[in-house]
Short mmCIF file of C-alpha atoms and ligand atoms in Angstrom, two decimals:
data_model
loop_
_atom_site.label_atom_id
_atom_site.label_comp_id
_atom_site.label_asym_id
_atom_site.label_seq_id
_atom_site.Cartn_x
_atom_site.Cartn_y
_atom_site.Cartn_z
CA UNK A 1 -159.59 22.40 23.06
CA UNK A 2 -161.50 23.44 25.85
CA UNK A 3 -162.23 27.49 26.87
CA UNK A 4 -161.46 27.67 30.03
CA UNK A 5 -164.03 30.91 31.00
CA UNK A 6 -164.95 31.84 34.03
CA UNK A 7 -167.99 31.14 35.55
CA UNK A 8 -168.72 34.59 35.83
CA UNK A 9 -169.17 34.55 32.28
CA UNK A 10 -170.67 31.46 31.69
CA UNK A 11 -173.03 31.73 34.14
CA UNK A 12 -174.05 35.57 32.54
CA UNK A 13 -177.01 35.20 30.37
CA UNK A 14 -176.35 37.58 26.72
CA UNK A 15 -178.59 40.85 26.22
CA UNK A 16 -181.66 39.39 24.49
CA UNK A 17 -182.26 43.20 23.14
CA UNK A 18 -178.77 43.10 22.00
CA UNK A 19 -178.95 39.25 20.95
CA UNK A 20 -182.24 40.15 19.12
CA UNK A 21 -181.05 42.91 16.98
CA UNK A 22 -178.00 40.63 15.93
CA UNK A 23 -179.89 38.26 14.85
CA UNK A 24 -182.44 40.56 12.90
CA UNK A 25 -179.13 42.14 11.17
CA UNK A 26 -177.65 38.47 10.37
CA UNK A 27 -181.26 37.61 8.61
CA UNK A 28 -181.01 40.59 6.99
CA UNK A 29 -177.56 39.84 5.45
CA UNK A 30 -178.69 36.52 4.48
CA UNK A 31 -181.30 38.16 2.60
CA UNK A 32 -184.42 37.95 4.32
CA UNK A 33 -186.42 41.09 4.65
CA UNK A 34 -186.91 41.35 8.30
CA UNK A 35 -188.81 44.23 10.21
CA UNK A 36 -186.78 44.88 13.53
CA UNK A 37 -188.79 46.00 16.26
CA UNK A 38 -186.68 44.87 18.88
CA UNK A 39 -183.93 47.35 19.53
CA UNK A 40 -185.15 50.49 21.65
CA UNK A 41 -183.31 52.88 19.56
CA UNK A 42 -184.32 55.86 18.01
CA UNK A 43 -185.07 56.16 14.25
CA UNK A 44 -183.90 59.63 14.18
CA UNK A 45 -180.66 61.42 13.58
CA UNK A 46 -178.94 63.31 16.11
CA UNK A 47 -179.88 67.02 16.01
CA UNK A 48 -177.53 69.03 13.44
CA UNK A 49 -176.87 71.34 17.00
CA UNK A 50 -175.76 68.64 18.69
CA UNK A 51 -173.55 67.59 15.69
CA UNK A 52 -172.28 70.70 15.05
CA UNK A 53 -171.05 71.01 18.92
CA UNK A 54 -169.39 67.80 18.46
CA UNK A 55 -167.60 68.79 14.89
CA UNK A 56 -166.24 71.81 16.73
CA UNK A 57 -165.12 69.65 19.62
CA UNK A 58 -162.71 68.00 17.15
CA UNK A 59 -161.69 71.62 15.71
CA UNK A 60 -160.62 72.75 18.82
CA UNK A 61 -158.36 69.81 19.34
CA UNK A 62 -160.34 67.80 22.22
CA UNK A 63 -158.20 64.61 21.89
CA UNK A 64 -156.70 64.00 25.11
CA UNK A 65 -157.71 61.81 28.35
CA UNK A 66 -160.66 63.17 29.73
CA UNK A 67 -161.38 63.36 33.79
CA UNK A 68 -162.53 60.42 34.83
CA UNK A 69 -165.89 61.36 36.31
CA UNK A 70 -166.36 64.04 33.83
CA UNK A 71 -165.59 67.33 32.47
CA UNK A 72 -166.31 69.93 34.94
CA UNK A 73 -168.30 71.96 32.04
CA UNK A 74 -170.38 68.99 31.40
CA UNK A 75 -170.79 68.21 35.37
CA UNK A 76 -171.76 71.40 35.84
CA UNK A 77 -174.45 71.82 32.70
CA UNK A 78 -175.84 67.99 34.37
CA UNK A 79 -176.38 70.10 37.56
CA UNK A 80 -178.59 72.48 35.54
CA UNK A 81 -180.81 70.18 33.80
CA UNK A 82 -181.38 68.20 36.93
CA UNK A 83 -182.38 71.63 38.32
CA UNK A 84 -184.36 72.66 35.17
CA UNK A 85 -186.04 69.13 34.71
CA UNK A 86 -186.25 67.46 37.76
CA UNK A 87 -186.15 69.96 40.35
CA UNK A 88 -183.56 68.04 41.74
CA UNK A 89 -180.21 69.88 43.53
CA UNK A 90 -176.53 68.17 42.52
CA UNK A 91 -173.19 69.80 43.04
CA UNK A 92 -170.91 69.03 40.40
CA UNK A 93 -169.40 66.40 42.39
CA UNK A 94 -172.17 64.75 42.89
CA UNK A 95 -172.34 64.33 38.92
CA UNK A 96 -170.14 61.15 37.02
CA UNK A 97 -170.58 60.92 33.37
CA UNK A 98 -169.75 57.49 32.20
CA UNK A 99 -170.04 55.56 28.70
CA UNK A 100 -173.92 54.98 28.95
CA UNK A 101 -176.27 54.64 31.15
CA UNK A 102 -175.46 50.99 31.45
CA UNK A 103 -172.70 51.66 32.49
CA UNK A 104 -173.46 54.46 34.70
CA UNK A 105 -175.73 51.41 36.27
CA UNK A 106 -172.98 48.66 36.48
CA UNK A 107 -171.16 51.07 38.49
CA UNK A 108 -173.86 51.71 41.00
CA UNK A 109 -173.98 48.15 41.34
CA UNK A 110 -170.57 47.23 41.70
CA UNK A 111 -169.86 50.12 44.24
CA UNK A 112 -173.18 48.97 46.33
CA UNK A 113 -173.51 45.41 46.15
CA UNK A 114 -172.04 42.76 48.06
CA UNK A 115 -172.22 38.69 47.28
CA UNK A 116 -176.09 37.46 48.72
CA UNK A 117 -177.42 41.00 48.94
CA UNK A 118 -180.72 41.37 47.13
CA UNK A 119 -181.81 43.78 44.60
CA UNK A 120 -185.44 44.39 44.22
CA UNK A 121 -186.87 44.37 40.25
CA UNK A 122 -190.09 45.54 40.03
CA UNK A 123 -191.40 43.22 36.49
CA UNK A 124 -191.16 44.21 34.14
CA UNK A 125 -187.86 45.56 34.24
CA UNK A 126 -184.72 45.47 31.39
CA UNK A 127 -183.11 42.86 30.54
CA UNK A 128 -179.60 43.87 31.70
CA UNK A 129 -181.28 44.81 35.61
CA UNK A 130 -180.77 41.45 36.38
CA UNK A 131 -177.66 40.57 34.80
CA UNK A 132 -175.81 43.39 36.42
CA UNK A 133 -177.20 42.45 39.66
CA UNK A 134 -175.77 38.86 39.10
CA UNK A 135 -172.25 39.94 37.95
CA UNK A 136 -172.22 41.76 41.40
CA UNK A 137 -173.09 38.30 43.08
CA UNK A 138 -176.03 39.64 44.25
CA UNK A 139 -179.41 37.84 44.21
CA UNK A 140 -182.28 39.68 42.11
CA UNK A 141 -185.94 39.27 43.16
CA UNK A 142 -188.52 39.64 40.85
CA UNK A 143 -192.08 41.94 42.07
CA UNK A 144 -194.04 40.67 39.15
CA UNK A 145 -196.53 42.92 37.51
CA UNK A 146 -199.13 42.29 34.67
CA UNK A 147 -200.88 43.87 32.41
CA UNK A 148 -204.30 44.52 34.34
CA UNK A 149 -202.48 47.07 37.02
CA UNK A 150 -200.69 49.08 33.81
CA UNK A 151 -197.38 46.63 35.06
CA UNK A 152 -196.99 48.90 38.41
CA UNK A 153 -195.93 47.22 41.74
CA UNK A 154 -197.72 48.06 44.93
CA UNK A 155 -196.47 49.47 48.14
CA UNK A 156 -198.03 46.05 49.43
CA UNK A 157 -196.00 44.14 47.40
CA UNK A 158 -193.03 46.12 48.04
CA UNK A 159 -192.84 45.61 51.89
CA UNK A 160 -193.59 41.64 51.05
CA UNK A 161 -190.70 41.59 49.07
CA UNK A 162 -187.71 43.71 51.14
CA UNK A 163 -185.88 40.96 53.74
CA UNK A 164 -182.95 42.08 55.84
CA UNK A 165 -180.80 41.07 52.57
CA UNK A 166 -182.54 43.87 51.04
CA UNK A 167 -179.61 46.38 49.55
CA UNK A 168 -181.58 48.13 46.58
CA UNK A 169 -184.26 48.29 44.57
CA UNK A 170 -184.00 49.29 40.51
CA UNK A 171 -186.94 52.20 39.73
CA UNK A 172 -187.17 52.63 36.10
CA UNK A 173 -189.85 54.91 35.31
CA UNK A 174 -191.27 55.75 32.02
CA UNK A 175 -190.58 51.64 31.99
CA UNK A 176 -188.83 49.66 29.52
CA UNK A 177 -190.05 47.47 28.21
CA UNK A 178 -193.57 48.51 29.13
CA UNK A 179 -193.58 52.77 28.54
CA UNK A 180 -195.68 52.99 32.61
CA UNK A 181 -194.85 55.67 34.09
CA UNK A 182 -195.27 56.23 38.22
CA UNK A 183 -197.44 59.40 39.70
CA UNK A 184 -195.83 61.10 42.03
CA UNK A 185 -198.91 59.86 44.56
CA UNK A 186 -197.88 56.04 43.60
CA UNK A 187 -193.98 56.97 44.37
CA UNK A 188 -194.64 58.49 47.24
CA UNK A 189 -196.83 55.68 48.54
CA UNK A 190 -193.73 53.07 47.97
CA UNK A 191 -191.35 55.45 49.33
CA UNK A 192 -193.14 55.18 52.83
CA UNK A 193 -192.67 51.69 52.67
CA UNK A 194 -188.62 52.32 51.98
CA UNK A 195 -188.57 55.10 55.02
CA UNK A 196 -189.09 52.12 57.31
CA UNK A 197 -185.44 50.14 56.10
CA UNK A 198 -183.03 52.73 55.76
CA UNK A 199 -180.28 50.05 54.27
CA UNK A 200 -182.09 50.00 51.19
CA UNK A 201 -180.67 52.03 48.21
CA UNK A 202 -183.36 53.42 45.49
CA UNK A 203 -181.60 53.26 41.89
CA UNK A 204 -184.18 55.34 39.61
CA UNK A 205 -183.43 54.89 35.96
CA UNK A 206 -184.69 58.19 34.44
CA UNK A 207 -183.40 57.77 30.89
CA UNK A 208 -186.74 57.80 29.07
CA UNK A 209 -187.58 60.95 31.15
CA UNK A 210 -188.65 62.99 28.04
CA UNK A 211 -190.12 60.16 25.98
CA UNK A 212 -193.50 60.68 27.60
CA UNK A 213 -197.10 61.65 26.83
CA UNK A 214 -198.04 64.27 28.90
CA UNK A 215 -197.87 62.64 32.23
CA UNK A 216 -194.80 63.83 33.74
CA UNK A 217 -192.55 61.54 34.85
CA UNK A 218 -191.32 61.89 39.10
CA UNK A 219 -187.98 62.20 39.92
CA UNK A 220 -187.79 59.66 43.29
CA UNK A 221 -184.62 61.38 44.85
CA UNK A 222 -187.02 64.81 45.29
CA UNK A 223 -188.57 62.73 47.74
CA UNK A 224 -187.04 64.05 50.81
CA UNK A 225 -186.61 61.00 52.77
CA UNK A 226 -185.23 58.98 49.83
CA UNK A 227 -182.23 61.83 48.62
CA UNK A 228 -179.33 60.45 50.77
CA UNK A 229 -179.94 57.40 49.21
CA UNK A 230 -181.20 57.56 45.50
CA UNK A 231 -179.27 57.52 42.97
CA UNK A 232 -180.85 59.42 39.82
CA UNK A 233 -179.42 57.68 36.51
CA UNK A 234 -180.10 59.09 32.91
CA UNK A 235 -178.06 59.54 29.75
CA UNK A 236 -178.80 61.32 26.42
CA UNK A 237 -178.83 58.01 23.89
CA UNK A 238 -183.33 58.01 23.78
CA UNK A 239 -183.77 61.79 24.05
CA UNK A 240 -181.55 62.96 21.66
CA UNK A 241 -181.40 60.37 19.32
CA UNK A 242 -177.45 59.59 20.59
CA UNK A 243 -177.67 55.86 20.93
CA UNK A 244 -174.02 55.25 20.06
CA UNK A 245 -172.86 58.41 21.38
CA UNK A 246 -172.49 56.44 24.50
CA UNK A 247 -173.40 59.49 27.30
CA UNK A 248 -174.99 58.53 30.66
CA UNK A 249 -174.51 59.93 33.89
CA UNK A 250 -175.75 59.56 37.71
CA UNK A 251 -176.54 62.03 40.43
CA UNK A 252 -175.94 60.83 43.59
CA UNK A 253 -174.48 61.00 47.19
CA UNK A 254 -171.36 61.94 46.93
CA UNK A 255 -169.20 59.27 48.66
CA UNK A 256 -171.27 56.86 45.67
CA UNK A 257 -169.90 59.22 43.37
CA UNK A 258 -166.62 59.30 43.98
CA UNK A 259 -166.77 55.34 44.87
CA UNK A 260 -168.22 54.91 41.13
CA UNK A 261 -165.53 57.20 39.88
CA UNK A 262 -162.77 54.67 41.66
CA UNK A 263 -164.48 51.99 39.95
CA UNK A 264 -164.82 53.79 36.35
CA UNK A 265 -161.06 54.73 36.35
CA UNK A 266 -159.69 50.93 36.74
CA UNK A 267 -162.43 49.51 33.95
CA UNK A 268 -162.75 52.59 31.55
CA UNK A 269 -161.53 56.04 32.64
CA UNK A 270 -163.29 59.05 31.18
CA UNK A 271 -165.84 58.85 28.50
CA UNK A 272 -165.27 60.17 24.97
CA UNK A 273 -163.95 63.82 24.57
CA UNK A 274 -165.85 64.64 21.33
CA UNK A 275 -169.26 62.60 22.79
CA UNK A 276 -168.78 65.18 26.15
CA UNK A 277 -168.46 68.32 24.35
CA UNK A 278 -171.21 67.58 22.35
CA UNK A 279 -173.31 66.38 25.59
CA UNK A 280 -172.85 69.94 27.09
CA UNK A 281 -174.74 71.20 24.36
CA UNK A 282 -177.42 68.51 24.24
CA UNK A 283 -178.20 68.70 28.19
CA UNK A 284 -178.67 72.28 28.27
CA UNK A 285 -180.94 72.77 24.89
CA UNK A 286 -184.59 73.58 26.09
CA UNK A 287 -186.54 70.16 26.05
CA UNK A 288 -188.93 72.22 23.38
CA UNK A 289 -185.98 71.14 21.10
CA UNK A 290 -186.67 67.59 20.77
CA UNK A 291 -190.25 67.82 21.12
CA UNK A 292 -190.52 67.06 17.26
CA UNK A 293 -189.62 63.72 17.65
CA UNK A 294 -191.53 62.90 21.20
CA UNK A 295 -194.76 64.54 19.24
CA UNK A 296 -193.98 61.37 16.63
CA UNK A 297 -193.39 58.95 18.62
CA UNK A 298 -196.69 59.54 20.33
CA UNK A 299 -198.16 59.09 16.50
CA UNK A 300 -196.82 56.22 16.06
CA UNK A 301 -198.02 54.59 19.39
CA UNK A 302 -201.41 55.75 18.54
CA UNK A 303 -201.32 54.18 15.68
CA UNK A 304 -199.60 50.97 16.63
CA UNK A 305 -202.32 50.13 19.34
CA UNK A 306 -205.18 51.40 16.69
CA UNK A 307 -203.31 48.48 14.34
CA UNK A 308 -202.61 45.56 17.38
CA UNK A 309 -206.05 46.47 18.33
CA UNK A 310 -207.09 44.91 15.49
CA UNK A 311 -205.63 41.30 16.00
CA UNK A 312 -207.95 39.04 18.57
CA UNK A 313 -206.12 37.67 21.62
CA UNK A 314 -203.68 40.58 21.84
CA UNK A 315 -204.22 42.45 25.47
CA UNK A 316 -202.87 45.48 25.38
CA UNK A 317 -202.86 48.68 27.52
CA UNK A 318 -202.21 52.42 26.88
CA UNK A 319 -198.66 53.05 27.18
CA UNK A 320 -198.02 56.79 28.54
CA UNK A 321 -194.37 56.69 27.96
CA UNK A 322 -190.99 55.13 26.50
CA UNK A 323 -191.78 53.83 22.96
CA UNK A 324 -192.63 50.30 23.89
CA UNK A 325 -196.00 48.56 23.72
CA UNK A 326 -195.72 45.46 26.04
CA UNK A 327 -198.76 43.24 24.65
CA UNK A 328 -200.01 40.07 26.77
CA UNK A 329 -199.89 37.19 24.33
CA UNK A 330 -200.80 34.54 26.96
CA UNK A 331 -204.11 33.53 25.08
CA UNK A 332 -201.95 32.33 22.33
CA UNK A 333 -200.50 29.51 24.59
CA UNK A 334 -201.26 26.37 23.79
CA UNK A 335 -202.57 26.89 20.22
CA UNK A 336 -200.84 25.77 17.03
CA UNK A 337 -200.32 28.75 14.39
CA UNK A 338 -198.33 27.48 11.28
CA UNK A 339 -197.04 24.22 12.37
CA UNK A 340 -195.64 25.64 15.65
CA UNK A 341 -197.31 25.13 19.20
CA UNK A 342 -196.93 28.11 21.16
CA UNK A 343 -195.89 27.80 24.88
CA UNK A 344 -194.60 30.75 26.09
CA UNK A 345 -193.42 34.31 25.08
CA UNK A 346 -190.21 33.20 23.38
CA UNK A 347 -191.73 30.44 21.03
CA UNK A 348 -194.63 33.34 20.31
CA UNK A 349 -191.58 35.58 19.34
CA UNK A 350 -189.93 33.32 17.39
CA UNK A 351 -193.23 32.81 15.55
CA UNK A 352 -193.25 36.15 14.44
CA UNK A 353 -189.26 36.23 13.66
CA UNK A 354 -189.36 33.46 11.66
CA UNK A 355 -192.83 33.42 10.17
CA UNK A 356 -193.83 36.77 9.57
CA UNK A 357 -189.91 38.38 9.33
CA UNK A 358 -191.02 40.72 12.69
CA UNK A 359 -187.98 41.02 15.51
CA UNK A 360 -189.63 41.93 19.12
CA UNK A 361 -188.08 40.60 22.09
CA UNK A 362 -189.66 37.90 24.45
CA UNK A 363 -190.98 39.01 27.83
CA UNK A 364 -189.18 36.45 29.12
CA UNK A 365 -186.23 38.50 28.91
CA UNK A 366 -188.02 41.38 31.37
CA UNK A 367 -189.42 39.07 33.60
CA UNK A 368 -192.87 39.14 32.32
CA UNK A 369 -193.28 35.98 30.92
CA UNK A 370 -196.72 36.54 29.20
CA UNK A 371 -195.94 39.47 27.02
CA UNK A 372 -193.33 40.02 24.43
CA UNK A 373 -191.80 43.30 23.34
CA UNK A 374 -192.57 45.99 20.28
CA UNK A 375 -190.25 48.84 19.56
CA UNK A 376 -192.07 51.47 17.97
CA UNK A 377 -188.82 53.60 17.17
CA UNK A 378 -189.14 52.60 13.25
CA UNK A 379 -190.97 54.34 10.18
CA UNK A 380 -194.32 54.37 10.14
CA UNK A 381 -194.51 52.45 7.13
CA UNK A 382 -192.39 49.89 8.66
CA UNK A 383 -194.59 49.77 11.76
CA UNK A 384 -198.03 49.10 9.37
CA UNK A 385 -195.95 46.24 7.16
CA UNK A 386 -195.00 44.81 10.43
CA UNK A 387 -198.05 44.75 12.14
CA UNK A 388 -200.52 43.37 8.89
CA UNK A 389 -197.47 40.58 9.16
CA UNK A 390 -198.16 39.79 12.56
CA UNK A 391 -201.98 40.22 11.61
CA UNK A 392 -201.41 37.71 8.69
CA UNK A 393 -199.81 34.95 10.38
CA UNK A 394 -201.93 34.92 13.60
CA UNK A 395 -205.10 34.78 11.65
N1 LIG B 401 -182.02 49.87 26.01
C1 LIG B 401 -182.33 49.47 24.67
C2 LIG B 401 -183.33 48.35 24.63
O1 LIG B 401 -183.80 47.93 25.64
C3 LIG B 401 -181.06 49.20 23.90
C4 LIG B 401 -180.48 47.83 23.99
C5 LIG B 401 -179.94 47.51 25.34
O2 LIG B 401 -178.92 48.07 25.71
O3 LIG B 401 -180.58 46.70 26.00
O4 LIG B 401 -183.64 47.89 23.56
#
């Protein structure tokens, strides 16, 4: 019998995060002792304040529907971390919370985006950018990147790219899958370009915000100019260790607000009670609270590029942010390893799955298709046996 999907769905390619991390589960089951790198996901529990909020949450009886875009509390305690953070000024409804900052981005999309606008994806960018973009009928265009300009786009570029089809561009800065992070010199610079096409809509994906190394990442939508028509998305899942908590949220203009609100309340209505309650306390905790696990992460890169370092034909680059390194394996193309020519990204990926039991994700998947992906959100230990792995079977 035939399944008669649309071809919405069949023309929507699956997360290759997502897909990756099945697959590293599935080999797992079977047996095979496989080192996932290829989920962004932090290896740490959620803070026991956060927890406890959330365990009181269900004491007090929060069980019912929640408001669609929110609860006011939670709106409001948004409005003081954008302050705190970001030096950025929200009224509450400005604020909607939704399940995710995926979804906080689908709705964006959905509310903006007509059939043949285009979206602008600076490249790298993640893998669901450009999905989203296509569920929306939209066309995505790629401003490729490499390695050699730390994977930033230039204002140059930019104003090559934008066409009067031009309806937004996708900012994610500290980047995943590569960890850059924009100055506020290099934002400004590509905001003058924007100033000059006032149809274009600035989506800056802020959810690695406090995954950085020092440098500290620029909120676009403090830009003057760019306010009116930015709209600032993060979420609590890479902060706070609350992946499956599900808690994103935007800041934005407020007739996108309420139009993403409309769209939230026919698709999900209002996020989880208990994963909102616990969110209130989570946004408004000094940052100094998490800083234990930010101070390991930045270990753990160190010592992840001290290890890749060691293995010839890997190009890598300093990563200031996120906890991604986004190596350039293009010198690998062509050459037989095992048995296996290597083409591109995704066979060098599958080298590593399959020969050295290492999950990363291709960079064909970000639209960088010389590099492939490392997560290093997993144990230390993990990160050396995976990495003298990769060292073995390349050599
Ligand atoms: N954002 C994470 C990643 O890139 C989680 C998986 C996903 O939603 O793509 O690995």
């Amino acid at each position: 019998m035939s399944h008669p999907l649309s071809d919405r769905i069949n023309s929507l390619p699956v997360s290759q995060t997502l897909a990756m991390a099945a697959k590293a589960r599935e080999l797992k089951a079977a047996g095979k002792d496989i080192i996932s790198l290829s989920l962004g996901e932090p290896d740490f529990n959620t803070p026991n304040f956060i927890k406890n909020a959330a365990i009181e949450a269900i004491n007090q009886d929060y069980n019912s529907y929640t408001p669609v875009d929110g609860y006011t509390e939670l709106k409001e305690a948004i409005c003081t971390k954008f302050k705190r953070d970001n030096d950025l000024s929200y009224q509450p409804n400005q604020i909607v919370v939704s399940t995710g900052a995926k979804q906080s981005i689908a709705n964006v999309a959905q509310v903006l985006l007509n059939p043949g606008d285009e979206v602008l994806l600076p490249a790298p960018y993640w893998v669901s950018y450009s999905a989203i973009a296509t569920l929306c009928e939209a066309k995505f265009v790629e401003i490729p990147s490499t390695i050699e300009t730390d994977f930033k786009i230039t204002p140059e570029q930019l104003k090559a790219a934008i066409t009067p089809k031009t309806k937004m561009i996708f900012f994610n800065s500290p980047n995943n899958p590569s960890g850059t992070i924009y100055s506020e010199a290099e934002y400004r610079a590509l905001a003058e370009v924007l100033e000059k096409h006032p149809q274009i809509f600035i989506l800056s994906d802020e959810i690695y915000e406090h995954i950085n190394y020092g440098e500290k990442p620029f909120s676009f939508a403090t830009i003057d100019t760019m306010y009116d028509r930015t709209i600032t998305v993060n979420g609590l899942a890479k902060a706070f260790a609350m992946t499956g908590w599900r808690i994103g949220y935007i800041g934005a203009p407020q007739w996108i607000a309420k139009a993403c609100t409309k769209m939230q309340g026919q698709i999900t209505s209002g996020t989880n009670c208990i994963a909102q309650r616990a969110a209130i306390t989570a946004v408004l905790a000094p940052v100094s609270k998490i800083q234990y696990m930010v101070d390991e992460f930045k270990n753990r890169r160190d010592m992840v590029l001290e290890l890749l370092g060691e293995i010839d034909g890997l190009k890598l680059n300093v990563p200031p942010g996120a906890f991604y390194v986004f190596p350039d394996v293009s010198s690998f193309f062509g050459k037989t390893i095992q048995g296996r020519t290597i083409h591109n990204a995704n066979d060098f990926s599958m080298l590593l799955l399959e020969e050295a039991n290492v999950a990363t994700v291709t960079g064909e998947a970000f639209g960088a298709s010389n590099c492939v992906r490392l997560s290093y959100a997993a144990s230390v230990a993990q990160l050396q046996e995976a990495i003298q792995r990769i060292k073995n079977v390349l050599s």
